[in-house]
PDB file of C-alpha atoms in Angstrom:
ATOM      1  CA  UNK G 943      37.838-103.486  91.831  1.00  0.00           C
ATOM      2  CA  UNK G 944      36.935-100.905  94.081  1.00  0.00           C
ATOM      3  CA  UNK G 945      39.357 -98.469  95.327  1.00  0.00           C
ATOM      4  CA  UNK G 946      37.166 -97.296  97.886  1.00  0.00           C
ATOM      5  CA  UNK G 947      34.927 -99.506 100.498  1.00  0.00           C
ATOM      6  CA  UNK G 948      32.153 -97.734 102.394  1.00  0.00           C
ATOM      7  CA  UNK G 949      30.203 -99.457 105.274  1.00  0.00           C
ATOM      8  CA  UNK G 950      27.339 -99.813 105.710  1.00  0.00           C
ATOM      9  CA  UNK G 951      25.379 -99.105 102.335  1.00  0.00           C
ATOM     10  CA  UNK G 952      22.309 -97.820 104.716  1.00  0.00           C
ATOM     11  CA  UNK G 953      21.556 -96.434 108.289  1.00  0.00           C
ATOM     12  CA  UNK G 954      18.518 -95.601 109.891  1.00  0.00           C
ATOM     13  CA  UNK G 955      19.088 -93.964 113.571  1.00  0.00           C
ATOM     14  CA  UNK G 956      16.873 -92.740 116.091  1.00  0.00           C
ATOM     15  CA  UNK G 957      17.362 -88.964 116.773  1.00  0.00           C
ATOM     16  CA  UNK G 958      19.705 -88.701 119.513  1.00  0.00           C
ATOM     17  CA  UNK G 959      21.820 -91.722 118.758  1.00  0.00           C
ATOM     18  CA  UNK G 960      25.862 -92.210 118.230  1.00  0.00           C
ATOM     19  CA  UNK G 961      26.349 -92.829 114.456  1.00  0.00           C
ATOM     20  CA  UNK G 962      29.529 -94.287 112.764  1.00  0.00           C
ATOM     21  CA  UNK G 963      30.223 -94.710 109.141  1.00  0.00           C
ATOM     22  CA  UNK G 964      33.467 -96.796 107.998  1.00  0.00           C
ATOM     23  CA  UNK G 965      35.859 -96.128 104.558  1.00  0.00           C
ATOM     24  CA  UNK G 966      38.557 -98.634 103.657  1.00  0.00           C
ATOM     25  CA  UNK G 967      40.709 -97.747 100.651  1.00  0.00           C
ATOM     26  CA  UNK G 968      43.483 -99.533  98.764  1.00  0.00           C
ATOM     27  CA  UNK G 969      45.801 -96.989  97.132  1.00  0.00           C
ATOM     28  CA  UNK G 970      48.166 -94.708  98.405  1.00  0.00           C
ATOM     29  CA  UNK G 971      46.872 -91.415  99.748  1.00  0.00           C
ATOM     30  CA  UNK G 972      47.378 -87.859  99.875  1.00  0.00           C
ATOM     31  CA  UNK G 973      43.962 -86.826 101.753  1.00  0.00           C
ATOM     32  CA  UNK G 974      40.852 -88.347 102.325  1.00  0.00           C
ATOM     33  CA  UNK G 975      37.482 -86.259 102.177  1.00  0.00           C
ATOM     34  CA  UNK G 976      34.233 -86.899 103.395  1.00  0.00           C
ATOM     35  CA  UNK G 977      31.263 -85.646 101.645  1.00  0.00           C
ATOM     36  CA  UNK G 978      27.939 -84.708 102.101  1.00  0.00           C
ATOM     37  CA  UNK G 979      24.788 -85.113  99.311  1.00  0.00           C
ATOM     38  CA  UNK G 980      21.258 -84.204 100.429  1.00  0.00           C
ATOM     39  CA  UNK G 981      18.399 -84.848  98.157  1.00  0.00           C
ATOM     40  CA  UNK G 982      18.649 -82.490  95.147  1.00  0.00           C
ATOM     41  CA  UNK G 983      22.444 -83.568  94.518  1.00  0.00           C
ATOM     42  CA  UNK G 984      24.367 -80.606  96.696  1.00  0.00           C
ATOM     43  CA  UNK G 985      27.425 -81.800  97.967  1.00  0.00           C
ATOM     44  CA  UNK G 986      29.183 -80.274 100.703  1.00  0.00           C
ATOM     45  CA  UNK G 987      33.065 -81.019 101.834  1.00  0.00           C
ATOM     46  CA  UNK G 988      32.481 -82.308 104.884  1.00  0.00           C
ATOM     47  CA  UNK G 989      36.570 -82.831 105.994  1.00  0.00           C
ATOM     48  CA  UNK G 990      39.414 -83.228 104.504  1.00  0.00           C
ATOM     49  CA  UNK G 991      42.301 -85.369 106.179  1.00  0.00           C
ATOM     50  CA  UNK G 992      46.099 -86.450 105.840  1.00  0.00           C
ATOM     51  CA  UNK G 993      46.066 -87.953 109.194  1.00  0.00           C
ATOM     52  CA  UNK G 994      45.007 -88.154 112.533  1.00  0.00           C
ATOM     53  CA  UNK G 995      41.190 -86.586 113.693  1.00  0.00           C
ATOM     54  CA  UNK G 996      39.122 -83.336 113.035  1.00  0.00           C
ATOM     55  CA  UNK G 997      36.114 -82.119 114.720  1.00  0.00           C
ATOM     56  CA  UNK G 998      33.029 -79.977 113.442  1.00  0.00           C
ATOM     57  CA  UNK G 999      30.525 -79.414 115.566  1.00  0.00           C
ATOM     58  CA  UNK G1000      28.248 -82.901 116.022  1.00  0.00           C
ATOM     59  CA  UNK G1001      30.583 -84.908 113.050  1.00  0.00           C
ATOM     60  CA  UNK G1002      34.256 -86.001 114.162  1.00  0.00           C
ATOM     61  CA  UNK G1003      36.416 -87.563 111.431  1.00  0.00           C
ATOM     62  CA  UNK G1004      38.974 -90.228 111.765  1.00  0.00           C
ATOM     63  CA  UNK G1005      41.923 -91.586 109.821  1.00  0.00           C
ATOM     64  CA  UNK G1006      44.529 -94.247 110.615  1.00  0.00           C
ATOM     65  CA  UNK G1007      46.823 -94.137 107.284  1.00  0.00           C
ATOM     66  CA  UNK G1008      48.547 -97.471 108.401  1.00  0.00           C
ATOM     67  CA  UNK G1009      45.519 -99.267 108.371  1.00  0.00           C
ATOM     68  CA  UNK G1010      44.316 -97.563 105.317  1.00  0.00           C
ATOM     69  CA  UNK G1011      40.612 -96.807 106.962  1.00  0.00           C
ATOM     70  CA  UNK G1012      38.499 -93.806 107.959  1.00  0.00           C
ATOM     71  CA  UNK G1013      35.744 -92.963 110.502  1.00  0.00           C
ATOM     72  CA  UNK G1014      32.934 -90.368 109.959  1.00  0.00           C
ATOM     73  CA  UNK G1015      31.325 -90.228 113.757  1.00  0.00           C
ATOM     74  CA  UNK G1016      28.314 -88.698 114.218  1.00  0.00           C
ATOM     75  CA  UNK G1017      27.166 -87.398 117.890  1.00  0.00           C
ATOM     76  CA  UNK G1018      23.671 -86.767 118.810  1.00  0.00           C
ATOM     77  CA  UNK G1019      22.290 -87.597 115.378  1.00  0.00           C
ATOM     78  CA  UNK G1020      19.587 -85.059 114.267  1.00  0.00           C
ATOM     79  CA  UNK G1021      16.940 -85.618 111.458  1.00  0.00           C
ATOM     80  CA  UNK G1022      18.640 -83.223 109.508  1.00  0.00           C
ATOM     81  CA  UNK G1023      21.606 -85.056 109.221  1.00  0.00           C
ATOM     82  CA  UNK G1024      19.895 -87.711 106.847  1.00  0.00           C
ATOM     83  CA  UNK G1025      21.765 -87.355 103.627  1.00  0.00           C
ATOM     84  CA  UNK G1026      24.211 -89.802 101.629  1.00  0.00           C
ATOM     85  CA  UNK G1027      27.677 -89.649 103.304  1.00  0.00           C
ATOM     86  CA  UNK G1028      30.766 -90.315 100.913  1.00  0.00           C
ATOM     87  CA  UNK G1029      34.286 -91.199 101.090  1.00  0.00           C
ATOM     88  CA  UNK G1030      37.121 -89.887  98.957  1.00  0.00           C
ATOM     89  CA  UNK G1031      40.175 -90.584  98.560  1.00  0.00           C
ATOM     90  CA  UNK G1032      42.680 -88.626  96.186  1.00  0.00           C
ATOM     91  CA  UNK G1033      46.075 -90.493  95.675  1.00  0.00           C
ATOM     92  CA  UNK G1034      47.285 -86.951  93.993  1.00  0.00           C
ATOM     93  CA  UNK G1035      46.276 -87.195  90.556  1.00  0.00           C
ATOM     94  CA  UNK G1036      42.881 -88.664  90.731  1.00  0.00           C
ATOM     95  CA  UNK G1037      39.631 -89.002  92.574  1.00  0.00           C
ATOM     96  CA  UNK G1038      38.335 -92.270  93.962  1.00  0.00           C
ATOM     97  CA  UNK G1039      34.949 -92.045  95.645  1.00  0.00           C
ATOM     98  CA  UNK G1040      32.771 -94.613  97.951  1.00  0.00           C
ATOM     99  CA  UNK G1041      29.605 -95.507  96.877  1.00  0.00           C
ATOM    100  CA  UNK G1042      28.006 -93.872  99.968  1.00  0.00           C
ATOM    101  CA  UNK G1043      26.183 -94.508 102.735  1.00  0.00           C
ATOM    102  CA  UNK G1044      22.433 -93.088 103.319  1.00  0.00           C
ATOM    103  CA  UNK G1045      21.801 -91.979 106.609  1.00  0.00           C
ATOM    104  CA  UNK G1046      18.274 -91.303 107.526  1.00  0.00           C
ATOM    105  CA  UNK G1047      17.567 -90.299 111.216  1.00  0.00           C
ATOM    106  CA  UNK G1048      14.312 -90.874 112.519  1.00  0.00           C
ATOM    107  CA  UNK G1049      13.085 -88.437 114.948  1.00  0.00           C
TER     108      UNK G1049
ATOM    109  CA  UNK L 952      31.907 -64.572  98.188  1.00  0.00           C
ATOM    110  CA  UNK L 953      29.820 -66.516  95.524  1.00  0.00           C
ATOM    111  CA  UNK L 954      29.752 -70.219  95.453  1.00  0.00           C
ATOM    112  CA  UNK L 955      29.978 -72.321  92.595  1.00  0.00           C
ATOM    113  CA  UNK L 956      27.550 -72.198  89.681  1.00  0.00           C
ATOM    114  CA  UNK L 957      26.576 -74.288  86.666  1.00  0.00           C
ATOM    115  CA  UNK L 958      24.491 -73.943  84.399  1.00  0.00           C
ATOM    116  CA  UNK L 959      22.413 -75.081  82.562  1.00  0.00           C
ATOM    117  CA  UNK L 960      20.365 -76.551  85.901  1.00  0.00           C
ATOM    118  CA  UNK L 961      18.656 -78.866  83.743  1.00  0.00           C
ATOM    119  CA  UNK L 962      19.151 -80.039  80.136  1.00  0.00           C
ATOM    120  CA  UNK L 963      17.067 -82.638  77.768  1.00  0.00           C
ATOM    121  CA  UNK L 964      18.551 -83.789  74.632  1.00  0.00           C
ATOM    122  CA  UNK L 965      18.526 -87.037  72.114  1.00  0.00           C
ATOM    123  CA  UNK L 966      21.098 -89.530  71.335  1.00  0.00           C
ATOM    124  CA  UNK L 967      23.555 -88.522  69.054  1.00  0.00           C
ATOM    125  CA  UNK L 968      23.323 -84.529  69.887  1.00  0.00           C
ATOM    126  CA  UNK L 969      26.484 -82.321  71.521  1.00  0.00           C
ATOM    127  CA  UNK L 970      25.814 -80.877  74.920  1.00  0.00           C
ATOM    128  CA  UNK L 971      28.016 -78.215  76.337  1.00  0.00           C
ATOM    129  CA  UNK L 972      27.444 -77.561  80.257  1.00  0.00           C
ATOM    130  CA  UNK L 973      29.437 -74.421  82.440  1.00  0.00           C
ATOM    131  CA  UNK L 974      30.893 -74.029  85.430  1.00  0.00           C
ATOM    132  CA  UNK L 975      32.014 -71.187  87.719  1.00  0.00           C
ATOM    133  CA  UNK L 976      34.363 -71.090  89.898  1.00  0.00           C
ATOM    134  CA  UNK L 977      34.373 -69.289  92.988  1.00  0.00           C
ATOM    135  CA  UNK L 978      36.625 -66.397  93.023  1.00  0.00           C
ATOM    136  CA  UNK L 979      40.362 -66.701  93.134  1.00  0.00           C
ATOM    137  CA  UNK L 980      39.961 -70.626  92.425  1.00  0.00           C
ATOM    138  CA  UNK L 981      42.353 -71.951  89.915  1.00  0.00           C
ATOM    139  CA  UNK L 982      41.497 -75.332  89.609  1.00  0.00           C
ATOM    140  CA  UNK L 983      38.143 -76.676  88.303  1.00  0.00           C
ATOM    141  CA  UNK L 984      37.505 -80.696  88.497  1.00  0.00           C
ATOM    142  CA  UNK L 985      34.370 -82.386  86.761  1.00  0.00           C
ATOM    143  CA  UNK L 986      32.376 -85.398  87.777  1.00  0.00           C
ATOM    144  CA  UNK L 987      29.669 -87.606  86.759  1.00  0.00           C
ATOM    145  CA  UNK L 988      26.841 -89.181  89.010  1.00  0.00           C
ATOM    146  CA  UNK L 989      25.151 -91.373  88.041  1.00  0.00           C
ATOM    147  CA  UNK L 990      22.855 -94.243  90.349  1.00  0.00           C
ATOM    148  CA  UNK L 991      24.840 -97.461  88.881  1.00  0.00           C
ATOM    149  CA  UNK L 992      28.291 -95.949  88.824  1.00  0.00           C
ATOM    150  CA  UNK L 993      28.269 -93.770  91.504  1.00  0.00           C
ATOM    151  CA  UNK L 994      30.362 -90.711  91.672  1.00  0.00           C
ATOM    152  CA  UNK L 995      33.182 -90.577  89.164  1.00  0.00           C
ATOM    153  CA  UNK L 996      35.849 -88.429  87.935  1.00  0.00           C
ATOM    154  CA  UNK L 997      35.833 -86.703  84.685  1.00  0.00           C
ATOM    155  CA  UNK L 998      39.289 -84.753  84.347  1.00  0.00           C
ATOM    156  CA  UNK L 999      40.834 -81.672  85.994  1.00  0.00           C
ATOM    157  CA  UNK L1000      41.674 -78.040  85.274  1.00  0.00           C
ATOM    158  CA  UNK L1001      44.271 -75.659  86.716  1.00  0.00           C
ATOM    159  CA  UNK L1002      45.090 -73.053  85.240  1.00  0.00           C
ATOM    160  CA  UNK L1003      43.467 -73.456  81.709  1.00  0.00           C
ATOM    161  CA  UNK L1004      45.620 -76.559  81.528  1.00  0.00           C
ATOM    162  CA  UNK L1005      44.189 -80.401  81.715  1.00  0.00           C
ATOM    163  CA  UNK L1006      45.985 -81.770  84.311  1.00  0.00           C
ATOM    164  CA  UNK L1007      44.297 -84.908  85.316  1.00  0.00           C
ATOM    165  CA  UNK L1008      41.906 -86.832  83.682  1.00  0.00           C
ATOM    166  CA  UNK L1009      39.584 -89.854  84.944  1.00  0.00           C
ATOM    167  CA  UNK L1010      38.703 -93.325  82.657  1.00  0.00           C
ATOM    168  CA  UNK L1011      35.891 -91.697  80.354  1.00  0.00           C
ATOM    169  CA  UNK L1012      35.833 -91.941  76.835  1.00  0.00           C
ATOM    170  CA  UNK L1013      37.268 -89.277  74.359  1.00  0.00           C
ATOM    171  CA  UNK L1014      33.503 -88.037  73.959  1.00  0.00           C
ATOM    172  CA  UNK L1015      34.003 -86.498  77.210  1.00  0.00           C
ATOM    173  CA  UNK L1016      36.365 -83.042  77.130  1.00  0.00           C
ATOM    174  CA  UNK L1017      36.554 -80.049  78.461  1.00  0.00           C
ATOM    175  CA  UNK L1018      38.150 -76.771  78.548  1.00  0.00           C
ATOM    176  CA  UNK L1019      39.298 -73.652  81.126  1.00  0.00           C
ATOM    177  CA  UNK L1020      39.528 -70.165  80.196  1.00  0.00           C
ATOM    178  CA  UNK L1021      41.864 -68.052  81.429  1.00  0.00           C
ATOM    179  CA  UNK L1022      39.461 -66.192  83.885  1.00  0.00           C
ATOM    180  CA  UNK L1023      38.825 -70.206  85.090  1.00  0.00           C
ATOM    181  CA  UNK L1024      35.559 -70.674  84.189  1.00  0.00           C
ATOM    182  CA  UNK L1025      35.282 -73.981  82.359  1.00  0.00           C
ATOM    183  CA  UNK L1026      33.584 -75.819  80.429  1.00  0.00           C
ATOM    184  CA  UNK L1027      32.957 -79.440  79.438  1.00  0.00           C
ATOM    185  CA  UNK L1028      31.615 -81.113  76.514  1.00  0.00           C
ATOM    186  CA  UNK L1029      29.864 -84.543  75.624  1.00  0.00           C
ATOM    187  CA  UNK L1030      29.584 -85.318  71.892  1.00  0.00           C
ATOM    188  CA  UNK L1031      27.803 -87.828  70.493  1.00  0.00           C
ATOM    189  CA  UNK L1032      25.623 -88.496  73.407  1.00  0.00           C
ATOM    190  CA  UNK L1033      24.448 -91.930  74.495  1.00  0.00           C
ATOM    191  CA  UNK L1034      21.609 -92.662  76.655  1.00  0.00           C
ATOM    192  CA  UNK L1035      24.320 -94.011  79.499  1.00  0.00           C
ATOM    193  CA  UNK L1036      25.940 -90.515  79.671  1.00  0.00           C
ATOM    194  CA  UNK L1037      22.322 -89.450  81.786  1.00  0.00           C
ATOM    195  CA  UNK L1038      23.496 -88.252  84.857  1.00  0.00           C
ATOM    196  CA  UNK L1039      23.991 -85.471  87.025  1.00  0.00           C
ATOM    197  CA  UNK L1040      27.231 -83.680  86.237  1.00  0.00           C
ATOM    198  CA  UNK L1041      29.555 -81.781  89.115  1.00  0.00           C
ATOM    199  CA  UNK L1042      31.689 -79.541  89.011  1.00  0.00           C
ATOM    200  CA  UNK L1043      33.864 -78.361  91.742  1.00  0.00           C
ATOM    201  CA  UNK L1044      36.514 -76.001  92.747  1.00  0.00           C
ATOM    202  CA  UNK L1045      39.655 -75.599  94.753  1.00  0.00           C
ATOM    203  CA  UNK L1046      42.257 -72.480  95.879  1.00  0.00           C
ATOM    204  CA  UNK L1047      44.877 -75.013  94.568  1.00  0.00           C
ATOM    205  CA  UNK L1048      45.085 -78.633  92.795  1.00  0.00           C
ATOM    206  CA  UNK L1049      42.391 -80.611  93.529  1.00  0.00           C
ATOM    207  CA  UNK L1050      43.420 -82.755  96.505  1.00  0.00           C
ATOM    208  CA  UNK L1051      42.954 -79.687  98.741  1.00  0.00           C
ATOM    209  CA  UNK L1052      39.424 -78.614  99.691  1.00  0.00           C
ATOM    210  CA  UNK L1053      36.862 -78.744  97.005  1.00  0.00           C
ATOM    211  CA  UNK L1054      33.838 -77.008  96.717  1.00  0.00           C
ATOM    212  CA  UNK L1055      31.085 -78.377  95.356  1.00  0.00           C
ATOM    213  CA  UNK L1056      28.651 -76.580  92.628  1.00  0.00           C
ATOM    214  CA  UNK L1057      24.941 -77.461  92.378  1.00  0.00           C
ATOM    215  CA  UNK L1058      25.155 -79.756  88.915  1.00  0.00           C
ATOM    216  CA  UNK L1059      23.776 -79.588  86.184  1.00  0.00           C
ATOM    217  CA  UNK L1060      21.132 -83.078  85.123  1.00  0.00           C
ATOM    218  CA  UNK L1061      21.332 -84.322  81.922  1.00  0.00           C
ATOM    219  CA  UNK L1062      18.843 -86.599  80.601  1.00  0.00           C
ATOM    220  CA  UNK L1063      19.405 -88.092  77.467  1.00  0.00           C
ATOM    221  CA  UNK L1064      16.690 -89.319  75.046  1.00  0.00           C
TER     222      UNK L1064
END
């Protein structure tokens, strides 16, 4: 049983093109993250959300807590921007991660 | 301000040994909260730190431990090492328990023999 769905398992974009990467959970929430992982293992803390929708730069995150599902949008995709994306969701006491997405943009 | 370090970076050893592996905190960050990676499994969580006390820990046998010290560096430790428990180990840090904001350190691989 997973506690966290991610969709879809791959991408491949053309440079320039409007990406979008889905998280469903099942438990009860706290915050949601969205994470980061280029080759080499660094991970980077993309966003971290309780509710509603945060912007950085190019990457716009989304949460609707009733519907227990999260949105990771991606504007104007860029080859650096291939990496795995992952989905996190802490219920307070634990971690439950996605099994991530890998994004590779083709220029 | 300094990021998060581990160390070792890299680290061979056989089935059946100890390993101990180290992580920093960034300055000011109380709570320290270990992972494993690993292709099959994925990302999972290990246990939790705050304030040299244990306060969450993930599904992982009792192999797995780990410590904090009060200047919250900590540490964890695999005994009795399998060749399953290859995989890249995370640690990460947060101002405050470890739903808030974590930060990442660079891992440490561990390849068992």
């Amino acid at each position: 049983k997973n506690e966290v769905e991610q969709s879809p398992q791959n991408l491949t974009a053309q440079e320039g093109e409007f990406i979008t990467i889905n998280c469903s959970y099942s438990v009860g929430i706290s915050a949601l993250h969205w994470l980061q992982q280029h080759p080499g293992g660094g991970i980077v803390s993309l966003f971290m959300l309780s509710s509603g929708k945060k912007k950085h730069g190019r990457l716009i995150a989304t949460i609707n807590i009733q519907e227990k599902h999260s949105s990771l949008h991606i504007t104007a995709s860029h080859p650096r921007d291939s990496a795995v994306y992952i989905c996190a969701v802490s219920p307070g006491n634990q971690f439950y991660f996605g099994t991530g997405t890998s994004l590779t943009v083709i220029p | 301000k300094a990021g998060v370090t581990q160390t070792p970076r890299y680290l061979i050893k056989t089935r059946g040994q100890q390993v101990t592996l180290s992580c920093s905190p960034i300055s000011g960050h109380r709570s320290v909260s270990w992972y494993q990676q690993t292709p099959g499994q994925g990302l999972q969580f290990l246990f939790e730190y705050f304030s040299e006390t244990q306060r969450n820990k993930g599904n992982f046998p009792g192999r797995f431990s780990g410590r904090q010290f009060s200047n919250s560096r900590s540490e964890m430790n695999v005994s009795t090492l399998e060749l399953g428990d290859s995989a890249l180990y995370l640690c990460a840090s947060s101002s405050r328990i470890s739903r808030h904001e974590q930060f990442f350190g660079p891992g440490t691989r561990l390849t068992v023999l």
